[in-house]
Structure formats: C-alpha cells, structure tokens
mmCIF file of C-alpha atoms in Angstrom:
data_model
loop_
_atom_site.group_PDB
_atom_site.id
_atom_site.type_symbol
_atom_site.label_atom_id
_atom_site.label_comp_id
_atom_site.label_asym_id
_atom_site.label_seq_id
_atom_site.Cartn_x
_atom_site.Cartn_y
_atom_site.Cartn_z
ATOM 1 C CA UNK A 1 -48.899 1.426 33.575
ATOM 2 C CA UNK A 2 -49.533 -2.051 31.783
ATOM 3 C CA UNK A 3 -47.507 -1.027 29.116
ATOM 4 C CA UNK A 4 -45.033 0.911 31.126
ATOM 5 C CA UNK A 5 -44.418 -3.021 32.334
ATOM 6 C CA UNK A 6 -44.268 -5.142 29.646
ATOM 7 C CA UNK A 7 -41.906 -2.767 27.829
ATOM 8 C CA UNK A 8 -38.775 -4.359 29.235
ATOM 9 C CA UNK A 9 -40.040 -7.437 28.318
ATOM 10 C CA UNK A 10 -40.966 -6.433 24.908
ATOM 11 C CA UNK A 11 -37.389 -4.618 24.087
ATOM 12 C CA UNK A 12 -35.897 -8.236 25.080
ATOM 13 C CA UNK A 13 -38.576 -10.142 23.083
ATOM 14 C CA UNK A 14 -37.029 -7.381 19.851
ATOM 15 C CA UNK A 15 -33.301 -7.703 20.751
ATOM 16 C CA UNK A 16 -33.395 -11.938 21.046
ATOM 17 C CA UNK A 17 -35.253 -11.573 17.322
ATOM 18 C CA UNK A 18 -32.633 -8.902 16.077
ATOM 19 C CA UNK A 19 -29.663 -11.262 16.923
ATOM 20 C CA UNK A 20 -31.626 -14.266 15.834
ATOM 21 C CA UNK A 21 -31.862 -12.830 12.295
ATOM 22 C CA UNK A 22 -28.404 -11.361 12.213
ATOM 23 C CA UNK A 23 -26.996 -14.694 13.282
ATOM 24 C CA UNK A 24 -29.056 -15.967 10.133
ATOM 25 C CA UNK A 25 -28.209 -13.716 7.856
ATOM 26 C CA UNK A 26 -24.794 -13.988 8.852
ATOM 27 C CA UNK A 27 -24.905 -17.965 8.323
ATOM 28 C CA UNK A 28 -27.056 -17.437 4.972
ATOM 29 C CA UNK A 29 -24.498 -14.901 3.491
ATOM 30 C CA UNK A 30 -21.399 -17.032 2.194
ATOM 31 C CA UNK A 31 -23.784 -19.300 -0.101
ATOM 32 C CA UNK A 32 -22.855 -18.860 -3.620
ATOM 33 C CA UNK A 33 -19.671 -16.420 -2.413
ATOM 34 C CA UNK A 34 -16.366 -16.541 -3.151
ATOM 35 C CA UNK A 35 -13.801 -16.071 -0.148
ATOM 36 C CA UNK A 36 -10.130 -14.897 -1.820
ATOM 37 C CA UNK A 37 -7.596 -15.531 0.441
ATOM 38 C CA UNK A 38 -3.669 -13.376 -0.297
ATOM 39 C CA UNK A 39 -0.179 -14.137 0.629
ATOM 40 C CA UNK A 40 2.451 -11.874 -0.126
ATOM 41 C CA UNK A 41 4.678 -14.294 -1.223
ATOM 42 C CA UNK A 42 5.056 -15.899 -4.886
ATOM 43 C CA UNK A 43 4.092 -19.112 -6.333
ATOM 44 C CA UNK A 44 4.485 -21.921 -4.576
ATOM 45 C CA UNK A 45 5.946 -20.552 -1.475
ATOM 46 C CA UNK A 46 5.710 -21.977 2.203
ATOM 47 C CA UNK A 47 2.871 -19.290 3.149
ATOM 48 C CA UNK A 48 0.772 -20.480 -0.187
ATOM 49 C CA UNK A 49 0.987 -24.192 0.807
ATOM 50 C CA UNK A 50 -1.143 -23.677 3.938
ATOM 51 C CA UNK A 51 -3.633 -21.604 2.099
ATOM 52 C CA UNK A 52 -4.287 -23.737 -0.446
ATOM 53 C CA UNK A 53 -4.707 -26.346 1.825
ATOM 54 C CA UNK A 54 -6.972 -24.217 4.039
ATOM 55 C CA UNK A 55 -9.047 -23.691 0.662
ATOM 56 C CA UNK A 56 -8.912 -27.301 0.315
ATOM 57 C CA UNK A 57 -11.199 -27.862 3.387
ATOM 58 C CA UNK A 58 -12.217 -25.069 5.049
ATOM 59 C CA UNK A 59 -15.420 -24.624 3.328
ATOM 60 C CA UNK A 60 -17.061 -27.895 4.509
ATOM 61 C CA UNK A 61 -16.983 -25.876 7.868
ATOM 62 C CA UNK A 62 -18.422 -22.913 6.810
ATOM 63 C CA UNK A 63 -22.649 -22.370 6.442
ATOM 64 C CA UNK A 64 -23.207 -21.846 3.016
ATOM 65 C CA UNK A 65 -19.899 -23.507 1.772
ATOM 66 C CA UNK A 66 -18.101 -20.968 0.000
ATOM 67 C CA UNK A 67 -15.770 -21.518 -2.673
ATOM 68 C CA UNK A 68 -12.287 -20.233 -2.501
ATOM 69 C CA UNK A 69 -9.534 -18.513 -4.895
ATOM 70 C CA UNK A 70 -6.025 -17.221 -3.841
ATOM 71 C CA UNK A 71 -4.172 -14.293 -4.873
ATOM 72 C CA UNK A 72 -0.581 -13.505 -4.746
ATOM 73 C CA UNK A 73 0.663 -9.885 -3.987
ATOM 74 C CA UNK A 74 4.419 -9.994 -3.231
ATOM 75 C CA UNK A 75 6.066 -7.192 -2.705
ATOM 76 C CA UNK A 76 7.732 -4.142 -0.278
ATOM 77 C CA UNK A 77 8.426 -6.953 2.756
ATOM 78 C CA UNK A 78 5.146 -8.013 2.874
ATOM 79 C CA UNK A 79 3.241 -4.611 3.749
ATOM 80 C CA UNK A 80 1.690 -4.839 0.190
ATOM 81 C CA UNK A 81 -0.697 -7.382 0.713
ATOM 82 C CA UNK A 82 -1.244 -6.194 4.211
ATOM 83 C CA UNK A 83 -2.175 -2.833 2.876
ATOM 84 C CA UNK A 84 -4.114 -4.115 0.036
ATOM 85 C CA UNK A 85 -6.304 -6.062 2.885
ATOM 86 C CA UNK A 86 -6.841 -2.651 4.967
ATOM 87 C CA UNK A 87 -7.322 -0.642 2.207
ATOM 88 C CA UNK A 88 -9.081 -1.866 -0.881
ATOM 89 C CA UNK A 89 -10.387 -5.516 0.395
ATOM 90 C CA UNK A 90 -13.811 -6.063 0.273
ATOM 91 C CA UNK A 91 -14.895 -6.113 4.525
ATOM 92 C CA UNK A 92 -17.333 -8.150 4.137
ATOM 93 C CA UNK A 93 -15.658 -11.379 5.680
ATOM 94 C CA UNK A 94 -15.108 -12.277 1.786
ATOM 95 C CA UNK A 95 -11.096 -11.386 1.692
ATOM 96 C CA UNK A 96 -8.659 -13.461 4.197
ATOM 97 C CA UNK A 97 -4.799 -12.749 4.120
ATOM 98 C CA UNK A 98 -1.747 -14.644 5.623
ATOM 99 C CA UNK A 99 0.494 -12.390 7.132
ATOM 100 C CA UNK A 100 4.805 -11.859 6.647
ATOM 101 C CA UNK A 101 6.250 -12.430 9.823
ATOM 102 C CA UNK A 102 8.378 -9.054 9.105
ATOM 103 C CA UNK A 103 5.106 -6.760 9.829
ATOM 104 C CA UNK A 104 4.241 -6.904 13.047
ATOM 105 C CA UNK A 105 8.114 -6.044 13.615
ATOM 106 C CA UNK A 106 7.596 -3.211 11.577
ATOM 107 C CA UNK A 107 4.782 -1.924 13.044
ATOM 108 C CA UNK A 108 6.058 -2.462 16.869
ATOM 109 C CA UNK A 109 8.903 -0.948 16.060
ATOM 110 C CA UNK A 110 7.562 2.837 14.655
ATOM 111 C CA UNK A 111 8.556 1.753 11.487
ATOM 112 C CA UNK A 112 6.913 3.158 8.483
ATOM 113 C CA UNK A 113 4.577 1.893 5.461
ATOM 114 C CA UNK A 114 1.776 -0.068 7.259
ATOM 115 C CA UNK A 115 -1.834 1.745 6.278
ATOM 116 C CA UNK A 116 -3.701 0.420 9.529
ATOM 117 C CA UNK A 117 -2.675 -1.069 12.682
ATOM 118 C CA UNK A 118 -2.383 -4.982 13.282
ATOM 119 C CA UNK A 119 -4.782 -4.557 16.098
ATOM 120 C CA UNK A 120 -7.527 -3.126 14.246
ATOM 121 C CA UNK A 121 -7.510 -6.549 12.350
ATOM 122 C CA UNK A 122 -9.638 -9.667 12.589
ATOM 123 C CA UNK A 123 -7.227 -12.617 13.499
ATOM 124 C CA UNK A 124 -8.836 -15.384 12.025
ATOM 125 C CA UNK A 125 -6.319 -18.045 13.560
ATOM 126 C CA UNK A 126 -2.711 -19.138 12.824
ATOM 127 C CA UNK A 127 -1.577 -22.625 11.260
ATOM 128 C CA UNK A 128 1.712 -22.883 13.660
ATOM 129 C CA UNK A 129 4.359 -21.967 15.896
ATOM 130 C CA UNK A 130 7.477 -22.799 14.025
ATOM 131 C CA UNK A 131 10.368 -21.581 14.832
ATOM 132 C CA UNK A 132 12.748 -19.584 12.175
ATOM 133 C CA UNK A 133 15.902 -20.868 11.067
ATOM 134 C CA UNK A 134 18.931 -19.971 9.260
ATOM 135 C CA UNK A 135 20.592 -23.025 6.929
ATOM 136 C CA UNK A 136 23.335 -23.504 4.980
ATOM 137 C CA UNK A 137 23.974 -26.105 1.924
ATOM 138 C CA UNK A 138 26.625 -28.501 3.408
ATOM 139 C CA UNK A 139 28.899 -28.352 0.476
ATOM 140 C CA UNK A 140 29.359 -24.863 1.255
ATOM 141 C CA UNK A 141 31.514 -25.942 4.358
ATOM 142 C CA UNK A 142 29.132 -23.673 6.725
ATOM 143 C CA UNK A 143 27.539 -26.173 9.249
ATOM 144 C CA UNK A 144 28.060 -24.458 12.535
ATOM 145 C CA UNK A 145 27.203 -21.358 13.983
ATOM 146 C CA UNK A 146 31.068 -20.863 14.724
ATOM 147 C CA UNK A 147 31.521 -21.536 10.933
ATOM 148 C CA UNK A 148 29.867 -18.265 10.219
ATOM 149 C CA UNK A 149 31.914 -16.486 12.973
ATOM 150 C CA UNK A 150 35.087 -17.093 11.673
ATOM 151 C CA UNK A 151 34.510 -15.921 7.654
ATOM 152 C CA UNK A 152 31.761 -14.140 5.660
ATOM 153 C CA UNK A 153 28.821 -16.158 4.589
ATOM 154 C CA UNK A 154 26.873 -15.311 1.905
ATOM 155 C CA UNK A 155 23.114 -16.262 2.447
ATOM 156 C CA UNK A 156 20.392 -15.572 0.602
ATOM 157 C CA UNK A 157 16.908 -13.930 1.239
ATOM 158 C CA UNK A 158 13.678 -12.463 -0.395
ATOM 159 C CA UNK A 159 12.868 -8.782 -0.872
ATOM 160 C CA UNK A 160 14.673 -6.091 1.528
ATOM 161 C CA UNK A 161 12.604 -5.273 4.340
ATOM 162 C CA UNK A 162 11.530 -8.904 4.892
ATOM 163 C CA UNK A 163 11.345 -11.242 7.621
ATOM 164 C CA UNK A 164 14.110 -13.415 5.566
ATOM 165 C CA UNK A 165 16.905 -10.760 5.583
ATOM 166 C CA UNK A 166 16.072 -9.547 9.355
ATOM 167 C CA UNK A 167 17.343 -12.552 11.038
ATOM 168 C CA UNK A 168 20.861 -12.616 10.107
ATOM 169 C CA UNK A 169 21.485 -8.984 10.503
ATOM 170 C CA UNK A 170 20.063 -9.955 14.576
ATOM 171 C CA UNK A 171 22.370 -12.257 14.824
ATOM 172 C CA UNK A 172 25.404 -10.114 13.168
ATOM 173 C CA UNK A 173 24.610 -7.692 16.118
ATOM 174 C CA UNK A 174 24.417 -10.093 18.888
ATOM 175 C CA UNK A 175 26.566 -12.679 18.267
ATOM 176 C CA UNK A 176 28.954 -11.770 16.042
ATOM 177 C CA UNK A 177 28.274 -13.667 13.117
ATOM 178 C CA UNK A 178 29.486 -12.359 9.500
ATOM 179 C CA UNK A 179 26.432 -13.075 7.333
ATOM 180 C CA UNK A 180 26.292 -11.327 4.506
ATOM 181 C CA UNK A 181 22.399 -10.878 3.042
ATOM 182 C CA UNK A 182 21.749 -11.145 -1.004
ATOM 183 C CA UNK A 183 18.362 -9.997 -1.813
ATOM 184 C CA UNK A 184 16.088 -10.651 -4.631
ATOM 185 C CA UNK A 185 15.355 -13.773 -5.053
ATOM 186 C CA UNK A 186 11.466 -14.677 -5.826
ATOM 187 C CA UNK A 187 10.991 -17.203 -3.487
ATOM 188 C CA UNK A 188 12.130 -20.383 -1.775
ATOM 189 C CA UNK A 189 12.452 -22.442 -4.767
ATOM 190 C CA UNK A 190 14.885 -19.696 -6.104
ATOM 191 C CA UNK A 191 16.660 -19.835 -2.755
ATOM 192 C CA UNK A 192 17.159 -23.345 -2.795
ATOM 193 C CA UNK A 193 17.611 -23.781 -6.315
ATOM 194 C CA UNK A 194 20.948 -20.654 -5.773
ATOM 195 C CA UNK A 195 22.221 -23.446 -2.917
ATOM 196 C CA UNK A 196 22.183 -26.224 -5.191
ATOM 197 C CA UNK A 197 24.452 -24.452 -7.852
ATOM 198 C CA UNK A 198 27.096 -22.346 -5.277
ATOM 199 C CA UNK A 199 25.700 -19.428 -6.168
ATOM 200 C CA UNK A 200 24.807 -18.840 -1.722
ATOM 201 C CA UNK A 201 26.338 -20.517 0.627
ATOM 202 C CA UNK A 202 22.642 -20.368 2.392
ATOM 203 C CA UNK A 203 19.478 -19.299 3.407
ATOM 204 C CA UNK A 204 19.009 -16.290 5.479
ATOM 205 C CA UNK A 205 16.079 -16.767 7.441
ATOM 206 C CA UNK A 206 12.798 -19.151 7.383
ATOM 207 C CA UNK A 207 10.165 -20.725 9.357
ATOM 208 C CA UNK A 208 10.786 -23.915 10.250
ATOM 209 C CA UNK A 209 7.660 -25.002 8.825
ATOM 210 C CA UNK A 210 9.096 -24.150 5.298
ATOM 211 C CA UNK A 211 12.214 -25.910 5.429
ATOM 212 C CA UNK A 212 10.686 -28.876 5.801
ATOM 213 C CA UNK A 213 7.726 -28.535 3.222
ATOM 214 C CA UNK A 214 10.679 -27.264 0.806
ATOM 215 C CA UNK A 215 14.016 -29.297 2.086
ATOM 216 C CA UNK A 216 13.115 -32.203 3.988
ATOM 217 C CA UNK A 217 14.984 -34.963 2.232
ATOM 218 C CA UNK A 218 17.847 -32.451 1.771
ATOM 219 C CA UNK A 219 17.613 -31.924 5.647
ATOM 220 C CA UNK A 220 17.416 -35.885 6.727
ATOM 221 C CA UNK A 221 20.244 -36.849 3.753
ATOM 222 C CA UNK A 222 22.572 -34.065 5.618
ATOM 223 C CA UNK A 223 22.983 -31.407 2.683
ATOM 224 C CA UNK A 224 21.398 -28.843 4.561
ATOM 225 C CA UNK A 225 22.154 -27.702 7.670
ATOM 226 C CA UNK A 226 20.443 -25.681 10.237
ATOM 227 C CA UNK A 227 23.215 -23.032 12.086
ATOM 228 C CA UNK A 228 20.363 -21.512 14.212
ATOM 229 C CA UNK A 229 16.784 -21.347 16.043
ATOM 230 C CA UNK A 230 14.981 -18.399 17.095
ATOM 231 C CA UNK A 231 11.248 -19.190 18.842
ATOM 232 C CA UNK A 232 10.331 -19.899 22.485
ATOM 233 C CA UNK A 233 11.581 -23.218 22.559
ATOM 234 C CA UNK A 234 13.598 -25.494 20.679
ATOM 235 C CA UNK A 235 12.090 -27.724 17.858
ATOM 236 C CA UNK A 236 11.817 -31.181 18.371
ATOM 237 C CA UNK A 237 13.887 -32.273 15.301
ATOM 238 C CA UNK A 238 16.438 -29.524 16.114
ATOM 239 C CA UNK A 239 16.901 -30.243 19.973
ATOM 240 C CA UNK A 240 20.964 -29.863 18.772
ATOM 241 C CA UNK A 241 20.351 -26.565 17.082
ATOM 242 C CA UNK A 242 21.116 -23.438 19.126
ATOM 243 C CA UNK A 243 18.799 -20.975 20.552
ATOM 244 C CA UNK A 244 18.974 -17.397 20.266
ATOM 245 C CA UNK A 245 17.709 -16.712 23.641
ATOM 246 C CA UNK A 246 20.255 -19.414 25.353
ATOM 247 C CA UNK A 247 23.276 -18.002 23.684
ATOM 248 C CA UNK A 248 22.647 -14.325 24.894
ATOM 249 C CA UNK A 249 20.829 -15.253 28.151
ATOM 250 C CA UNK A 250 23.910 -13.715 29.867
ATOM 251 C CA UNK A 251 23.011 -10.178 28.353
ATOM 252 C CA UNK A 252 20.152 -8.680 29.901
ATOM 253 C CA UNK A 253 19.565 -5.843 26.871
ATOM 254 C CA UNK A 254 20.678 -8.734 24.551
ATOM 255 C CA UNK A 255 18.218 -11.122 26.152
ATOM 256 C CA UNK A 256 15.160 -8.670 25.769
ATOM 257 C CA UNK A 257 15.375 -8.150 22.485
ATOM 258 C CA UNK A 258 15.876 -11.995 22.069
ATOM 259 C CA UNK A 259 12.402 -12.433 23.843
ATOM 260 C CA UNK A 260 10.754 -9.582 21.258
ATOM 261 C CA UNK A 261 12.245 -11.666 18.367
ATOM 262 C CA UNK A 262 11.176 -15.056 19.772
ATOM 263 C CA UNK A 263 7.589 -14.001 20.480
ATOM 264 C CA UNK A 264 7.392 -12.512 16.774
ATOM 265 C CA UNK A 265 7.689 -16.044 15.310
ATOM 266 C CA UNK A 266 5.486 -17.932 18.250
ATOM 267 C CA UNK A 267 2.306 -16.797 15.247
ATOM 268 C CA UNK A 268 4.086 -18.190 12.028
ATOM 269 C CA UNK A 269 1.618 -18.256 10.016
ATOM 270 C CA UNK A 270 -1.080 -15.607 11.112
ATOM 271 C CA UNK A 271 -4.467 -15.237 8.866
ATOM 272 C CA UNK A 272 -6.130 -12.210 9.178
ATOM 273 C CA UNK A 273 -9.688 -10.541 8.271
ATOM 274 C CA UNK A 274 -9.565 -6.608 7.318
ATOM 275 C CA UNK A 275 -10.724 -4.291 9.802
ATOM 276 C CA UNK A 276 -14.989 -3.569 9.692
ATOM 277 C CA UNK A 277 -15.986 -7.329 9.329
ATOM 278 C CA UNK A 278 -18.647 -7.493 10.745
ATOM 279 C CA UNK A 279 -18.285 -9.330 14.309
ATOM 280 C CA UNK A 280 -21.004 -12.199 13.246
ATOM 281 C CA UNK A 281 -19.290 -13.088 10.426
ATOM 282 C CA UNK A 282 -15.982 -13.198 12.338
ATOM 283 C CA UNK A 283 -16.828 -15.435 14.529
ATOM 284 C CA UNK A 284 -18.260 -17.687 11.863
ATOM 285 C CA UNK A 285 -15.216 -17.694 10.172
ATOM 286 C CA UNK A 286 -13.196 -18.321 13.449
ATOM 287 C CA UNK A 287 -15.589 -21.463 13.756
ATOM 288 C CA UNK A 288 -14.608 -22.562 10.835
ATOM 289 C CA UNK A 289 -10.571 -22.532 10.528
ATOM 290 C CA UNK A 290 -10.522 -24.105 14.340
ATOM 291 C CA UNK A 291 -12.547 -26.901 12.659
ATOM 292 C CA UNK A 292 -10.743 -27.754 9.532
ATOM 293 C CA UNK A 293 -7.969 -27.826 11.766
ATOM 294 C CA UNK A 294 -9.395 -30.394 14.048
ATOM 295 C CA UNK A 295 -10.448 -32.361 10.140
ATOM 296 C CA UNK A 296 -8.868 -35.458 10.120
ATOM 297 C CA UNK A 297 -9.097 -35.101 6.190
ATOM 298 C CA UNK A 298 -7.054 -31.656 6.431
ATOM 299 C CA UNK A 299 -4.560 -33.068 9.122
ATOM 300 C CA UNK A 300 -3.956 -36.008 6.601
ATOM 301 C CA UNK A 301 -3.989 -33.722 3.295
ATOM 302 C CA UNK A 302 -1.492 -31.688 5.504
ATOM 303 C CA UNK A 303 0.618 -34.569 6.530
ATOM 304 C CA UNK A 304 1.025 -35.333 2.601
ATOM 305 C CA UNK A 305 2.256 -31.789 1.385
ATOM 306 C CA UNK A 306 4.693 -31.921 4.884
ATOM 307 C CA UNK A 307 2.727 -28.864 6.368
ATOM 308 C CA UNK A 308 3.057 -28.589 10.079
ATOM 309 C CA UNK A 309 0.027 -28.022 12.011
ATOM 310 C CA UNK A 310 0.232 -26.198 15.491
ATOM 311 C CA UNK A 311 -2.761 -23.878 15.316
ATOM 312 C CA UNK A 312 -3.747 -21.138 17.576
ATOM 313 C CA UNK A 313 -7.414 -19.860 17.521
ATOM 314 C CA UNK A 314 -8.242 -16.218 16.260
ATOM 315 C CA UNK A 315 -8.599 -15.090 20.053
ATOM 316 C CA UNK A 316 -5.087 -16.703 20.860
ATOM 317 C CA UNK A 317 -3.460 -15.089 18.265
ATOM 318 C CA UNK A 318 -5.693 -11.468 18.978
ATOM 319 C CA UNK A 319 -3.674 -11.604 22.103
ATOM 320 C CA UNK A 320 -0.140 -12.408 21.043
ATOM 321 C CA UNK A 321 -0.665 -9.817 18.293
ATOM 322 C CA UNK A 322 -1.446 -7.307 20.664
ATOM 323 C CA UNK A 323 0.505 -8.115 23.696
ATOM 324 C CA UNK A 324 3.496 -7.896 20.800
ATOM 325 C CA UNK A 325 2.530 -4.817 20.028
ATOM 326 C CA UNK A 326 2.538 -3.589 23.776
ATOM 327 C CA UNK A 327 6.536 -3.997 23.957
ATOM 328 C CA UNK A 328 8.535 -1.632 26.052
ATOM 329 C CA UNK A 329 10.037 1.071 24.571
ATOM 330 C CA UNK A 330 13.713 0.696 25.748
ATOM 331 C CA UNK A 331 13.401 -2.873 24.309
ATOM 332 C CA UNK A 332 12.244 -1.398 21.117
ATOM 333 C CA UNK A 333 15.217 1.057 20.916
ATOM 334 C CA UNK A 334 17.392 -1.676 21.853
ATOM 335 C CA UNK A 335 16.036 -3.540 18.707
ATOM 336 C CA UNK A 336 16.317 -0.512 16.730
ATOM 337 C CA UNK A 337 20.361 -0.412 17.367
ATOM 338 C CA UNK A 338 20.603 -3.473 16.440
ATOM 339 C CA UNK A 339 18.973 -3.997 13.164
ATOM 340 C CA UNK A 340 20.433 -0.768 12.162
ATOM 341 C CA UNK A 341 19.273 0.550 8.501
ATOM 342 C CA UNK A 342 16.651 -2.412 8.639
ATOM 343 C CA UNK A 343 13.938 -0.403 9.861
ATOM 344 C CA UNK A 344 12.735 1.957 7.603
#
C-alpha cells in the first residue's frame, strides 16, 4: 500500500527530471552547430537582406550560439525551397527558410506542387507586415492607377507562378487595369536595372519592404512611382496610394477576394522550421528571433541596410497561416476566376 502511494508522487518526481533534461539537452544542442537558413530568391534580393541580418544577430540569443550560413534555392515560384525544407532538410531545428509570399496562395487555393502543408510547419516568426506594391519608373509616363487603365503597361516580374506576377493579373480582373507581365528576370536588381534603361515601364508586384531597401532614393527623388497598395491598411509613406480593398469595397465577391489577398501579405516575410522539429527546440528558436528583434544592435544594423521591422512572433504568424488557410470555398473559386491560368 506504501508504494501503491508514493507512486504518483514518484511518476511526477520522473516526468519533472525527463523535461528537465530535455530542456537541457535541447539548450546544449546548437553549440558548435551550424543553422542554414534558405530563401528562394537570388542574390541580393529583399528576402536575403533580412536573413542575413537575422544571421547577423540572432545567435547571441540562442544557448549555445550557433553559427549561421544561407543558401539560395530560387526557382518554380518559390515552392522549391519550400519543398526542399519539407523534404530533404535536416529536422533537427538546424535548417530555417523564409517563405515566397506566392505559397500560401497556392496552397489555399488547391493549387498544385507544394510537398507538405503550410500548417504542418514550424513558424518561427515573421520580420513584417508590408504591404505589396506595384511601381512604375516615372519616365515611363505611368504614375497613376488610371495611367494603366487607359493603355498597356508593360511591368516586369520574377519567375511565373510567383507572388510578383500575381498581383497585376488581380488587378487586371478587378479593376480593369491593362498590365501586361514579362517574366524572367533574376531578381530585383534586374528589375530595376530593366526600369532604368526602358526596357519595362515597371515593376509588377513587391513588398513594400523591398522597394525601399532597393529604391528608396529613387522613391523620395520622384522616379519611381507607386500606382497601388494591397495589405490591411495603408502604409504610412503611401497614405496617397490606393487600396485594393477601398477601390472594390462596393463589390461584395470583389471585396472578398480583396480581403484573401490583403491577409496573404499581412506575414511578408514568414520564417519557417520543417515539419518534426522537435517542440523544445522550437520554442528555443522562437525565443530567440522575438529577441534579436527586440536587439537594439539588430534594430540599428536594420535601420542601416533600410530593412523594415514589424515582427510577428511564431505563434502570431501559426495563426494567420492557418486561419489563411481556413478560407471559404466560394471565396476561393472567386479567386480562382480571377487569376485565371495563374493557378496551376
């Protein structure tokens, strides 16, 4: 009977030293580890600027203090570094990715190519809520939306499939606008660089965020201009700039899909953790990038390379991930008929 007693007691006495240890063995494992961190754009794109300044600081905040190397995997809109990260990733808590806008679309939408659900994911956090943008190079003579009513406007974007072509075709469907997409350029220094010499007349769609790490002077000196805004709210610099989901308010159908479109962007810049890291490790990590973005030296080192900060933790962005992923399905169909041959 004794023993029948202190059982109980002795099962809690085991489980408080099981967690103790696995919370130290958690803490103990990134010493003398690497943590590689992917983007699927290319060099020097708006997506590798935060990482590398993630890399910059984020292992100060991390038990063990890991070093840090980044990979780029461009290619097929995005889902290949996404799929690399399901599939062949180490899940160890050793392999972080940023992830393309375009996906969760893709997924929410049936749409195929994605090897494992967004939800199964670890979201470790997200660096801010920009909204996206379409510009144009003033010397083109676009600087309006009702510019790009009245003729064809040739814009350019990254590969097909990606979150930089799918805005303007939205906006073809709902308002009326006669953007016409060129794909295949590398990145935004091509895109800006085929401004410069006439060769577009824009650029198709981008955060925000990257504008202004890639074209702020051009932006306050008045070459570039911004015809658009889709996110929940207007940007503070842009407080002139219209709104997708004021101009189509009127349109109930319109206006839904306007909301789906707006809450993609409210997680800009998303960084995930493959599925089957282990929940200790998780939450270390989690720890850590609501930290270094609380660093004074990372706000600062941001401030320098122009990188807006507007973080959401990994539970934060969890939940707009999956509440995303939740839409209805008439909205989705009305999404569908909109973007056309977009969705593959």
């Amino acid at each position: 009977m004794l023993r029948r007693r202190n059982c109980p007691a002795m099962l809690l006495i085991f489980a408080l030293a099981a967690a103790s240890s696995s919370a130290a063995s958690a803490e103990e494992f990134f010493a003398g580890r690497t943590i590689t961190m992917s983007t699927h754009s290319e060099r020097g794109g708006g997506y590798e600027v935060y990482l590398r300044l993630l890399a910059a600081h984020m292992g100060r905040h991390i038990p063990g203090h890991p070093s840090f190397a980044i990979v780029n995997q461009p290619g097929d809109g995005g889902l290949a570094a996404i799929n690399h990260a399901a599939n062949a990733a180490p899940q160890d808590g050793t392999f972080l990715t940023i992830v393309s806008q375009s996906v969760p679309v893709v997924e929410a939408t049936g749409g195929r190519g994605l090897a494992a659900s967004l939800a199964r994911f670890n979201w470790i956090g997200n660096f801010t809520r920009a909204n996206n943008v379409t510009v144009t190079w003033a010397a083109s003579g676009v600087r309006t939306l009702q510019d790009a009513m009245a003729r064809e406007i040739v814009m350019g974007a990254t590969g097909a499939g990606t979150s930089s072509e799918l805005g303007p075709i939205l906006y073809n469907a709902l308002l009326g606008t006669r953007f016409r997409i060129v794909t295949g350029y590398s990145g935004a220094a091509a895109l800006n660089a085929a401004m410069r010499r006439g060769e577009i007349d824009g650029r198709a769609n981008s955060t925000w965020a990257s504008i202004k790490l890639t074209l702020n002077d051009e932006f306050h000196s008045g070459k570039v201009q911004v015809l658009i805004q889709t996110g929940l709210r207007k940007e503070a610099e842009l407080a002139e700039v219209p709104l997708l989901s004021d101009l189509v308010a009127a349109d109930p159908k319109k206006a839904a899909v306007a909301r789906f479109m707006s809450l993609s962007v409210s997680a800009a810049r998303p960084l995930a953790a493959p599925p089957g890291v282990p929940d200790e490790r998780v939450a270390i990590l989690r720890g850590a990038f609501d930290a270094t973005m609380k660093d004074p030296e990372f706000l600062a080192d941001a401030r320098a390379h122009r990188a807006e900060i507007d973080p959401m933790s990994g539970e934060e962005t969890q939940a707009v991930i999956r509440a995303f992923l939740a839409t209805p399905k008439p909205v989705i169909a009305d999404l569908k008929a909109a973007l056309g041959g977009f969705l593959r």
